[in-house]
Amino acid sequence: MGAPFTILLWKDSAKNKAPAPELCGYLLPEKAERPAVLVIPGGGYGGVCEATEGEPIARKFNELGFHAFVLHYRVAPHRFPEPQEDVFRAIRLIRANAERWNVIPNQLAVCGFSAGGHLAASAGTLFDEVNADAGDEADCREMRPNALILCYPVISFTDFPHLGSGQNLLGERFEECRERYSLEKRVTEKTPPAFVWHTAEDQTVPWQNSVLMAEALYAKKIPCSLHIFPHGPHGMLLGIGTQDVVMWPEMAKRFLIRTCGFSVP
């Protein structure tokens, strides 16, 4: 595997105040075109857990045959829509550089953890609402990802909510906007297929968040593979040391190939 590289998301210096939003790439060295996964760590919209839910996840997807990227996005005191702008800008940059990075541009999945799962689900539901233009060639690229991988995601701010994530994202507008940005309510026929998993023992983000998202997808006849593992706390990452959760990356790969048409050399 090649050495990772990092690029700034924005040219606008106002958006690049430290810590600047960045995209970190983990490209496989072979020249064959491959699908890509954009990894979005959690952190309750108050931080970005890159060390646990960033690079290790990207490296795992490399092992499975994907190019991978990790998103370092803006968090509190930044509010909606700034994190969402960052994810859409990252998607556009990957597609704008697809030839250079040997990425198949219409085989791009976003993989989010916890509050990063809310940001990943935002990418699949809010692409007609958020403006992520930067005044360059990437602006013409599609913002909608081709698939979602949601790992113990925050989805709802009304039913079984993780209030800290919602308050960090929406700030003083939390009560006003909490229903609008409960993403199970924003699923449409345009939302991409999703692989969703959670643990029933999650003590931080209730597993019902994943069920709400799956039910919304099923209602629109959008393919969804839902898995509720019986054991494990919040933040199971790659499930190392378990007999069941450890299987999710391979299961997600099979979903992307069989259901979403991704081609892994």
PDB file of C-alpha atoms in Angstrom:
ATOM      1  CA  MET A   1       0.000   0.000   0.000  1.00  0.00           C
ATOM      2  CA  GLY A   2       1.207   3.494  -0.829  1.00  0.00           C
ATOM      3  CA  ALA A   3       1.885   6.217   1.712  1.00  0.00           C
ATOM      4  CA  PRO A   4      -1.174   8.290   2.602  1.00  0.00           C
ATOM      5  CA  PHE A   5      -1.487  11.858   1.357  1.00  0.00           C
ATOM      6  CA  THR A   6      -3.575  14.779   2.566  1.00  0.00           C
ATOM      7  CA  ILE A   7      -5.217  17.646   0.697  1.00  0.00           C
ATOM      8  CA  LEU A   8      -7.243  20.606   1.925  1.00  0.00           C
ATOM      9  CA  LEU A   9     -10.920  20.475   1.036  1.00  0.00           C
ATOM     10  CA  TRP A  10     -11.357  24.185   0.413  1.00  0.00           C
ATOM     11  CA  LYS A  11      -9.447  27.028  -1.195  1.00  0.00           C
ATOM     12  CA  ASP A  12     -11.359  29.554   0.913  1.00  0.00           C
ATOM     13  CA  SER A  13      -9.110  30.512   3.825  1.00  0.00           C
ATOM     14  CA  ALA A  14     -12.151  31.249   5.999  1.00  0.00           C
ATOM     15  CA  LYS A  15     -13.049  27.544   5.846  1.00  0.00           C
ATOM     16  CA  ASN A  16      -9.483  26.413   6.521  1.00  0.00           C
ATOM     17  CA  LYS A  17      -9.003  27.742  10.030  1.00  0.00           C
ATOM     18  CA  ALA A  18      -7.215  25.149  12.160  1.00  0.00           C
ATOM     19  CA  PRO A  19      -8.023  22.372  12.319  1.00  0.00           C
ATOM     20  CA  ALA A  20      -8.644  22.675   8.589  1.00  0.00           C
ATOM     21  CA  PRO A  21     -11.044  20.226   6.933  1.00  0.00           C
ATOM     22  CA  GLU A  22      -8.968  17.728   4.960  1.00  0.00           C
ATOM     23  CA  LEU A  23      -9.185  14.613   2.842  1.00  0.00           C
ATOM     24  CA  CYS A  24      -6.599  11.907   3.509  1.00  0.00           C
ATOM     25  CA  GLY A  25      -6.087   9.355   0.728  1.00  0.00           C
ATOM     26  CA  TYR A  26      -5.037   5.711   1.067  1.00  0.00           C
ATOM     27  CA  LEU A  27      -4.546   4.475  -2.487  1.00  0.00           C
ATOM     28  CA  LEU A  28      -3.584   0.983  -3.548  1.00  0.00           C
ATOM     29  CA  PRO A  29      -0.431   1.050  -5.689  1.00  0.00           C
ATOM     30  CA  GLU A  30      -1.779  -0.986  -8.605  1.00  0.00           C
ATOM     31  CA  LYS A  31      -2.859   1.017 -11.643  1.00  0.00           C
ATOM     32  CA  ALA A  32      -6.167  -0.830 -12.058  1.00  0.00           C
ATOM     33  CA  GLU A  33      -9.271   1.285 -11.528  1.00  0.00           C
ATOM     34  CA  ARG A  34     -11.020   0.415  -8.286  1.00  0.00           C
ATOM     35  CA  PRO A  35     -14.073   1.430  -6.286  1.00  0.00           C
ATOM     36  CA  ALA A  36     -13.479   3.767  -3.362  1.00  0.00           C
ATOM     37  CA  VAL A  37     -14.740   4.161   0.197  1.00  0.00           C
ATOM     38  CA  LEU A  38     -14.831   7.522   1.960  1.00  0.00           C
ATOM     39  CA  VAL A  39     -14.471   6.854   5.697  1.00  0.00           C
ATOM     40  CA  ILE A  40     -16.118   9.314   8.103  1.00  0.00           C
ATOM     41  CA  PRO A  41     -15.050   8.900  11.743  1.00  0.00           C
ATOM     42  CA  GLY A  42     -17.403   9.685  14.602  1.00  0.00           C
ATOM     43  CA  GLY A  43     -16.943  12.024  17.526  1.00  0.00           C
ATOM     44  CA  GLY A  44     -20.391  13.380  18.338  1.00  0.00           C
ATOM     45  CA  TYR A  45     -19.932  16.342  15.961  1.00  0.00           C
ATOM     46  CA  GLY A  46     -17.564  17.611  18.657  1.00  0.00           C
ATOM     47  CA  GLY A  47     -14.389  15.887  17.431  1.00  0.00           C
ATOM     48  CA  VAL A  48     -13.116  13.485  14.755  1.00  0.00           C
ATOM     49  CA  CYS A  49     -11.938  10.070  16.045  1.00  0.00           C
ATOM     50  CA  GLU A  50      -9.461   9.557  13.202  1.00  0.00           C
ATOM     51  CA  ALA A  51      -7.079   7.322  15.175  1.00  0.00           C
ATOM     52  CA  THR A  52      -9.762   4.696  15.821  1.00  0.00           C
ATOM     53  CA  GLU A  53     -12.440   5.163  13.147  1.00  0.00           C
ATOM     54  CA  GLY A  54     -10.269   6.653  10.410  1.00  0.00           C
ATOM     55  CA  GLU A  55      -6.971   5.146   9.289  1.00  0.00           C
ATOM     56  CA  PRO A  56      -7.610   1.597  10.642  1.00  0.00           C
ATOM     57  CA  ILE A  57     -10.876   1.454   8.702  1.00  0.00           C
ATOM     58  CA  ALA A  58      -9.269   2.831   5.547  1.00  0.00           C
ATOM     59  CA  ARG A  59      -6.493   0.246   5.753  1.00  0.00           C
ATOM     60  CA  LYS A  60      -9.066  -2.520   6.136  1.00  0.00           C
ATOM     61  CA  PHE A  61     -10.873  -1.419   2.995  1.00  0.00           C
ATOM     62  CA  ASN A  62      -7.493  -1.353   1.228  1.00  0.00           C
ATOM     63  CA  GLU A  63      -7.069  -5.002   2.226  1.00  0.00           C
ATOM     64  CA  LEU A  64     -10.480  -5.722   0.708  1.00  0.00           C
ATOM     65  CA  GLY A  65      -9.469  -4.167  -2.630  1.00  0.00           C
ATOM     66  CA  PHE A  66     -10.778  -0.600  -2.372  1.00  0.00           C
ATOM     67  CA  HIS A  67      -9.088   2.748  -2.561  1.00  0.00           C
ATOM     68  CA  ALA A  68      -9.945   4.554   0.669  1.00  0.00           C
ATOM     69  CA  PHE A  69     -10.129   8.113   1.956  1.00  0.00           C
ATOM     70  CA  VAL A  70     -10.660   9.560   5.431  1.00  0.00           C
ATOM     71  CA  LEU A  71     -12.586  12.785   5.960  1.00  0.00           C
ATOM     72  CA  HIS A  72     -11.486  15.321   8.571  1.00  0.00           C
ATOM     73  CA  TYR A  73     -14.563  17.534   8.783  1.00  0.00           C
ATOM     74  CA  ARG A  74     -15.545  20.635  10.728  1.00  0.00           C
ATOM     75  CA  VAL A  75     -17.202  20.088  14.116  1.00  0.00           C
ATOM     76  CA  ALA A  76     -18.591  22.270  16.924  1.00  0.00           C
ATOM     77  CA  PRO A  77     -18.482  25.203  17.272  1.00  0.00           C
ATOM     78  CA  HIS A  78     -19.105  24.837  13.524  1.00  0.00           C
ATOM     79  CA  ARG A  79     -22.757  24.040  12.877  1.00  0.00           C
ATOM     80  CA  PHE A  80     -24.944  22.653  10.122  1.00  0.00           C
ATOM     81  CA  PRO A  81     -24.411  22.777   7.191  1.00  0.00           C
ATOM     82  CA  GLU A  82     -20.628  23.037   7.520  1.00  0.00           C
ATOM     83  CA  PRO A  83     -19.875  19.326   8.209  1.00  0.00           C
ATOM     84  CA  GLN A  84     -22.263  18.434   5.392  1.00  0.00           C
ATOM     85  CA  GLU A  85     -20.516  20.859   3.050  1.00  0.00           C
ATOM     86  CA  ASP A  86     -17.271  19.062   3.859  1.00  0.00           C
ATOM     87  CA  VAL A  87     -18.551  15.589   2.995  1.00  0.00           C
ATOM     88  CA  PHE A  88     -20.057  16.748  -0.289  1.00  0.00           C
ATOM     89  CA  ARG A  89     -16.881  18.609  -1.208  1.00  0.00           C
ATOM     90  CA  ALA A  90     -14.856  15.458  -0.455  1.00  0.00           C
ATOM     91  CA  ILE A  91     -17.101  13.358  -2.703  1.00  0.00           C
ATOM     92  CA  ARG A  92     -16.699  15.878  -5.510  1.00  0.00           C
ATOM     93  CA  LEU A  93     -12.918  16.017  -5.109  1.00  0.00           C
ATOM     94  CA  ILE A  94     -12.615  12.227  -5.292  1.00  0.00           C
ATOM     95  CA  ARG A  95     -14.651  12.167  -8.482  1.00  0.00           C
ATOM     96  CA  ALA A  96     -12.814  15.154  -9.959  1.00  0.00           C
ATOM     97  CA  ASN A  97      -9.513  13.308  -9.406  1.00  0.00           C
ATOM     98  CA  ALA A  98     -10.843   9.871 -10.359  1.00  0.00           C
ATOM     99  CA  GLU A  99      -8.548   9.417 -13.360  1.00  0.00           C
ATOM    100  CA  ARG A 100      -5.485  10.586 -11.425  1.00  0.00           C
ATOM    101  CA  TRP A 101      -6.261   8.335  -8.444  1.00  0.00           C
ATOM    102  CA  ASN A 102      -7.567   5.334 -10.473  1.00  0.00           C
ATOM    103  CA  VAL A 103     -10.989   5.543  -8.833  1.00  0.00           C
ATOM    104  CA  ILE A 104     -14.156   4.364 -10.567  1.00  0.00           C
ATOM    105  CA  PRO A 105     -16.188   7.551 -10.062  1.00  0.00           C
ATOM    106  CA  ASN A 106     -19.620   5.911 -10.021  1.00  0.00           C
ATOM    107  CA  GLN A 107     -18.513   3.303  -7.465  1.00  0.00           C
ATOM    108  CA  LEU A 108     -18.009   5.486  -4.402  1.00  0.00           C
ATOM    109  CA  ALA A 109     -19.373   4.525  -0.981  1.00  0.00           C
ATOM    110  CA  VAL A 110     -19.364   6.606   2.204  1.00  0.00           C
ATOM    111  CA  CYS A 111     -18.760   4.726   5.458  1.00  0.00           C
ATOM    112  CA  GLY A 112     -19.628   6.563   8.667  1.00  0.00           C
ATOM    113  CA  PHE A 113     -19.374   5.689  12.357  1.00  0.00           C
ATOM    114  CA  SER A 114     -21.662   7.010  15.115  1.00  0.00           C
ATOM    115  CA  ALA A 115     -22.100  10.759  14.421  1.00  0.00           C
ATOM    116  CA  GLY A 116     -20.014  10.122  11.314  1.00  0.00           C
ATOM    117  CA  GLY A 117     -22.847   7.778  10.365  1.00  0.00           C
ATOM    118  CA  HIS A 118     -25.212  10.731  10.528  1.00  0.00           C
ATOM    119  CA  LEU A 119     -22.857  12.652   8.254  1.00  0.00           C
ATOM    120  CA  ALA A 120     -22.664   9.677   5.863  1.00  0.00           C
ATOM    121  CA  ALA A 121     -26.464   9.388   5.886  1.00  0.00           C
ATOM    122  CA  SER A 122     -26.611  13.154   5.228  1.00  0.00           C
ATOM    123  CA  ALA A 123     -24.614  12.500   2.054  1.00  0.00           C
ATOM    124  CA  GLY A 124     -27.340  10.085   0.962  1.00  0.00           C
ATOM    125  CA  THR A 125     -30.298  12.306   1.820  1.00  0.00           C
ATOM    126  CA  LEU A 126     -29.352  16.005   1.678  1.00  0.00           C
ATOM    127  CA  PHE A 127     -27.535  16.235  -1.662  1.00  0.00           C
ATOM    128  CA  ASP A 128     -30.345  18.387  -3.124  1.00  0.00           C
ATOM    129  CA  GLU A 129     -30.245  20.800  -0.176  1.00  0.00           C
ATOM    130  CA  VAL A 130     -26.634  21.612   0.732  1.00  0.00           C
ATOM    131  CA  ASN A 131     -24.495  23.929  -1.416  1.00  0.00           C
ATOM    132  CA  ALA A 132     -20.897  22.672  -1.542  1.00  0.00           C
ATOM    133  CA  ASP A 133     -19.651  24.778  -4.468  1.00  0.00           C
ATOM    134  CA  ALA A 134     -16.043  25.924  -4.264  1.00  0.00           C
ATOM    135  CA  GLY A 135     -15.650  27.757  -7.565  1.00  0.00           C
ATOM    136  CA  ASP A 136     -13.561  25.142  -9.344  1.00  0.00           C
ATOM    137  CA  GLU A 137     -13.913  22.221 -11.749  1.00  0.00           C
ATOM    138  CA  ALA A 138     -15.070  19.871  -9.003  1.00  0.00           C
ATOM    139  CA  ASP A 139     -18.331  21.803  -8.680  1.00  0.00           C
ATOM    140  CA  CYS A 140     -19.732  20.003 -11.714  1.00  0.00           C
ATOM    141  CA  ARG A 141     -19.285  16.573 -10.113  1.00  0.00           C
ATOM    142  CA  GLU A 142     -22.174  14.610  -8.625  1.00  0.00           C
ATOM    143  CA  MET A 143     -22.485  14.896  -4.817  1.00  0.00           C
ATOM    144  CA  ARG A 144     -24.678  11.843  -4.221  1.00  0.00           C
ATOM    145  CA  PRO A 145     -22.652   8.760  -3.201  1.00  0.00           C
ATOM    146  CA  ASN A 146     -23.411   5.401  -4.793  1.00  0.00           C
ATOM    147  CA  ALA A 147     -23.780   3.511  -1.510  1.00  0.00           C
ATOM    148  CA  LEU A 148     -23.887   4.045   2.245  1.00  0.00           C
ATOM    149  CA  ILE A 149     -22.196   2.006   4.972  1.00  0.00           C
ATOM    150  CA  LEU A 150     -23.612   3.088   8.338  1.00  0.00           C
ATOM    151  CA  CYS A 151     -21.860   1.745  11.430  1.00  0.00           C
ATOM    152  CA  TYR A 152     -23.734   2.194  14.738  1.00  0.00           C
ATOM    153  CA  PRO A 153     -25.010   5.459  13.250  1.00  0.00           C
ATOM    154  CA  VAL A 154     -26.716   8.421  14.821  1.00  0.00           C
ATOM    155  CA  ILE A 155     -29.800   8.827  12.621  1.00  0.00           C
ATOM    156  CA  SER A 156     -32.624  10.421  14.586  1.00  0.00           C
ATOM    157  CA  PHE A 157     -32.720  13.497  16.802  1.00  0.00           C
ATOM    158  CA  THR A 158     -36.348  12.812  17.789  1.00  0.00           C
ATOM    159  CA  ASP A 159     -36.753   9.044  18.315  1.00  0.00           C
ATOM    160  CA  PHE A 160     -34.042   7.298  20.385  1.00  0.00           C
ATOM    161  CA  PRO A 161     -31.804  10.349  19.882  1.00  0.00           C
ATOM    162  CA  HIS A 162     -28.188  10.951  20.694  1.00  0.00           C
ATOM    163  CA  LEU A 163     -28.776  14.456  21.953  1.00  0.00           C
ATOM    164  CA  GLY A 164     -25.124  15.487  22.174  1.00  0.00           C
ATOM    165  CA  SER A 165     -24.581  14.964  18.454  1.00  0.00           C
ATOM    166  CA  GLY A 166     -27.710  16.902  17.587  1.00  0.00           C
ATOM    167  CA  GLN A 167     -26.871  19.789  19.887  1.00  0.00           C
ATOM    168  CA  ASN A 168     -23.302  19.992  18.575  1.00  0.00           C
ATOM    169  CA  LEU A 169     -24.530  19.980  14.970  1.00  0.00           C
ATOM    170  CA  LEU A 170     -27.485  22.334  15.303  1.00  0.00           C
ATOM    171  CA  GLY A 171     -26.526  24.516  18.264  1.00  0.00           C
ATOM    172  CA  GLU A 172     -29.210  27.014  19.246  1.00  0.00           C
ATOM    173  CA  ARG A 173     -31.395  25.730  16.381  1.00  0.00           C
ATOM    174  CA  PHE A 174     -31.595  22.227  17.850  1.00  0.00           C
ATOM    175  CA  GLU A 175     -35.238  22.318  18.945  1.00  0.00           C
ATOM    176  CA  GLU A 176     -36.269  24.102  15.755  1.00  0.00           C
ATOM    177  CA  CYS A 177     -34.413  21.724  13.401  1.00  0.00           C
ATOM    178  CA  ARG A 178     -34.153  18.399  15.233  1.00  0.00           C
ATOM    179  CA  GLU A 179     -37.001  16.806  13.264  1.00  0.00           C
ATOM    180  CA  ARG A 180     -35.829  18.126   9.893  1.00  0.00           C
ATOM    181  CA  TYR A 181     -32.382  16.583  10.360  1.00  0.00           C
ATOM    182  CA  SER A 182     -33.608  13.286  11.742  1.00  0.00           C
ATOM    183  CA  LEU A 183     -32.530  11.539   8.581  1.00  0.00           C
ATOM    184  CA  GLU A 184     -34.991   8.658   8.625  1.00  0.00           C
ATOM    185  CA  LYS A 185     -37.486  11.398   7.686  1.00  0.00           C
ATOM    186  CA  ARG A 186     -35.371  12.542   4.721  1.00  0.00           C
ATOM    187  CA  VAL A 187     -35.098   9.269   2.795  1.00  0.00           C
ATOM    188  CA  THR A 188     -36.412   9.492  -0.776  1.00  0.00           C
ATOM    189  CA  GLU A 189     -36.354   7.312  -3.867  1.00  0.00           C
ATOM    190  CA  LYS A 190     -32.981   8.930  -4.681  1.00  0.00           C
ATOM    191  CA  THR A 191     -31.278   7.757  -1.484  1.00  0.00           C
ATOM    192  CA  PRO A 192     -28.569   5.177  -2.330  1.00  0.00           C
ATOM    193  CA  PRO A 193     -28.573   1.572  -1.067  1.00  0.00           C
ATOM    194  CA  ALA A 194     -27.244   1.083   2.443  1.00  0.00           C
ATOM    195  CA  PHE A 195     -25.438  -1.500   4.546  1.00  0.00           C
ATOM    196  CA  VAL A 196     -26.295  -0.769   8.191  1.00  0.00           C
ATOM    197  CA  TRP A 197     -25.074  -2.403  11.385  1.00  0.00           C
ATOM    198  CA  HIS A 198     -25.329  -1.872  15.131  1.00  0.00           C
ATOM    199  CA  THR A 199     -25.025  -3.808  18.383  1.00  0.00           C
ATOM    200  CA  ALA A 200     -28.008  -4.385  20.639  1.00  0.00           C
ATOM    201  CA  GLU A 201     -25.906  -3.551  23.694  1.00  0.00           C
ATOM    202  CA  ASP A 202     -24.837  -0.120  22.408  1.00  0.00           C
ATOM    203  CA  GLN A 203     -25.143   2.104  25.470  1.00  0.00           C
ATOM    204  CA  THR A 204     -24.528   5.398  23.649  1.00  0.00           C
ATOM    205  CA  VAL A 205     -26.448   5.372  20.360  1.00  0.00           C
ATOM    206  CA  PRO A 206     -29.543   3.138  20.594  1.00  0.00           C
ATOM    207  CA  TRP A 207     -29.744   0.373  17.993  1.00  0.00           C
ATOM    208  CA  GLN A 208     -33.194   1.626  17.043  1.00  0.00           C
ATOM    209  CA  ASN A 209     -31.465   4.374  15.046  1.00  0.00           C
ATOM    210  CA  SER A 210     -30.340   1.753  12.535  1.00  0.00           C
ATOM    211  CA  VAL A 211     -33.784   0.164  12.441  1.00  0.00           C
ATOM    212  CA  LEU A 212     -35.443   3.537  11.787  1.00  0.00           C
ATOM    213  CA  MET A 213     -33.127   4.119   8.837  1.00  0.00           C
ATOM    214  CA  ALA A 214     -33.673   0.623   7.457  1.00  0.00           C
ATOM    215  CA  GLU A 215     -37.445   0.939   7.747  1.00  0.00           C
ATOM    216  CA  ALA A 216     -37.359   4.248   5.875  1.00  0.00           C
ATOM    217  CA  LEU A 217     -35.265   2.689   3.110  1.00  0.00           C
ATOM    218  CA  TYR A 218     -37.515  -0.364   2.855  1.00  0.00           C
ATOM    219  CA  ALA A 219     -40.559   1.909   2.612  1.00  0.00           C
ATOM    220  CA  LYS A 220     -39.022   3.513  -0.497  1.00  0.00           C
ATOM    221  CA  LYS A 221     -37.988   0.089  -1.866  1.00  0.00           C
ATOM    222  CA  ILE A 222     -34.296   0.983  -1.597  1.00  0.00           C
ATOM    223  CA  PRO A 223     -31.992  -1.998  -0.952  1.00  0.00           C
ATOM    224  CA  CYS A 224     -30.770  -2.158   2.636  1.00  0.00           C
ATOM    225  CA  SER A 225     -28.805  -4.843   4.472  1.00  0.00           C
ATOM    226  CA  LEU A 226     -29.474  -4.430   8.216  1.00  0.00           C
ATOM    227  CA  HIS A 227     -27.522  -6.285  10.905  1.00  0.00           C
ATOM    228  CA  ILE A 228     -28.084  -5.996  14.663  1.00  0.00           C
ATOM    229  CA  PHE A 229     -25.366  -7.962  16.429  1.00  0.00           C
ATOM    230  CA  PRO A 230     -26.416  -9.125  19.925  1.00  0.00           C
ATOM    231  CA  HIS A 231     -23.278  -8.198  21.867  1.00  0.00           C
ATOM    232  CA  GLY A 232     -20.815  -5.350  22.036  1.00  0.00           C
ATOM    233  CA  PRO A 233     -20.661  -1.770  23.330  1.00  0.00           C
ATOM    234  CA  HIS A 234     -20.670   1.431  21.332  1.00  0.00           C
ATOM    235  CA  GLY A 235     -17.592   1.892  19.168  1.00  0.00           C
ATOM    236  CA  MET A 236     -16.931  -1.692  18.075  1.00  0.00           C
ATOM    237  CA  LEU A 237     -14.814  -0.476  15.141  1.00  0.00           C
ATOM    238  CA  LEU A 238     -13.630  -3.557  13.199  1.00  0.00           C
ATOM    239  CA  GLY A 239     -14.946  -5.989  15.815  1.00  0.00           C
ATOM    240  CA  ILE A 240     -11.508  -7.498  16.407  1.00  0.00           C
ATOM    241  CA  GLY A 241     -11.696 -10.330  18.924  1.00  0.00           C
ATOM    242  CA  THR A 242     -15.326 -11.169  18.175  1.00  0.00           C
ATOM    243  CA  GLN A 243     -16.785 -13.998  16.141  1.00  0.00           C
ATOM    244  CA  ASP A 244     -19.559 -11.958  14.525  1.00  0.00           C
ATOM    245  CA  VAL A 245     -18.938  -8.188  14.418  1.00  0.00           C
ATOM    246  CA  VAL A 246     -15.515  -8.813  12.885  1.00  0.00           C
ATOM    247  CA  MET A 247     -17.291 -10.012   9.747  1.00  0.00           C
ATOM    248  CA  TRP A 248     -18.955  -6.695   8.880  1.00  0.00           C
ATOM    249  CA  PRO A 249     -16.287  -5.314   6.480  1.00  0.00           C
ATOM    250  CA  GLU A 250     -16.406  -8.459   4.336  1.00  0.00           C
ATOM    251  CA  MET A 251     -20.210  -8.439   4.507  1.00  0.00           C
ATOM    252  CA  ALA A 252     -20.247  -4.797   3.410  1.00  0.00           C
ATOM    253  CA  LYS A 253     -17.931  -5.622   0.503  1.00  0.00           C
ATOM    254  CA  ARG A 254     -20.282  -8.371  -0.666  1.00  0.00           C
ATOM    255  CA  PHE A 255     -23.212  -5.963  -0.435  1.00  0.00           C
ATOM    256  CA  LEU A 256     -21.391  -3.381  -2.545  1.00  0.00           C
ATOM    257  CA  ILE A 257     -20.544  -5.996  -5.172  1.00  0.00           C
ATOM    258  CA  ARG A 258     -23.826  -7.887  -5.324  1.00  0.00           C
ATOM    259  CA  THR A 259     -26.370  -5.148  -4.676  1.00  0.00           C
ATOM    260  CA  CYS A 260     -24.628  -1.957  -5.804  1.00  0.00           C
ATOM    261  CA  GLY A 261     -22.657  -3.353  -8.755  1.00  0.00           C
ATOM    262  CA  PHE A 262     -19.211  -2.406  -7.495  1.00  0.00           C
ATOM    263  CA  SER A 263     -16.346  -4.204  -9.244  1.00  0.00           C
ATOM    264  CA  VAL A 264     -13.283  -5.115  -7.203  1.00  0.00           C
ATOM    265  CA  PRO A 265     -10.342  -6.474  -9.271  1.00  0.00           C
TER     266      PRO A 265
END
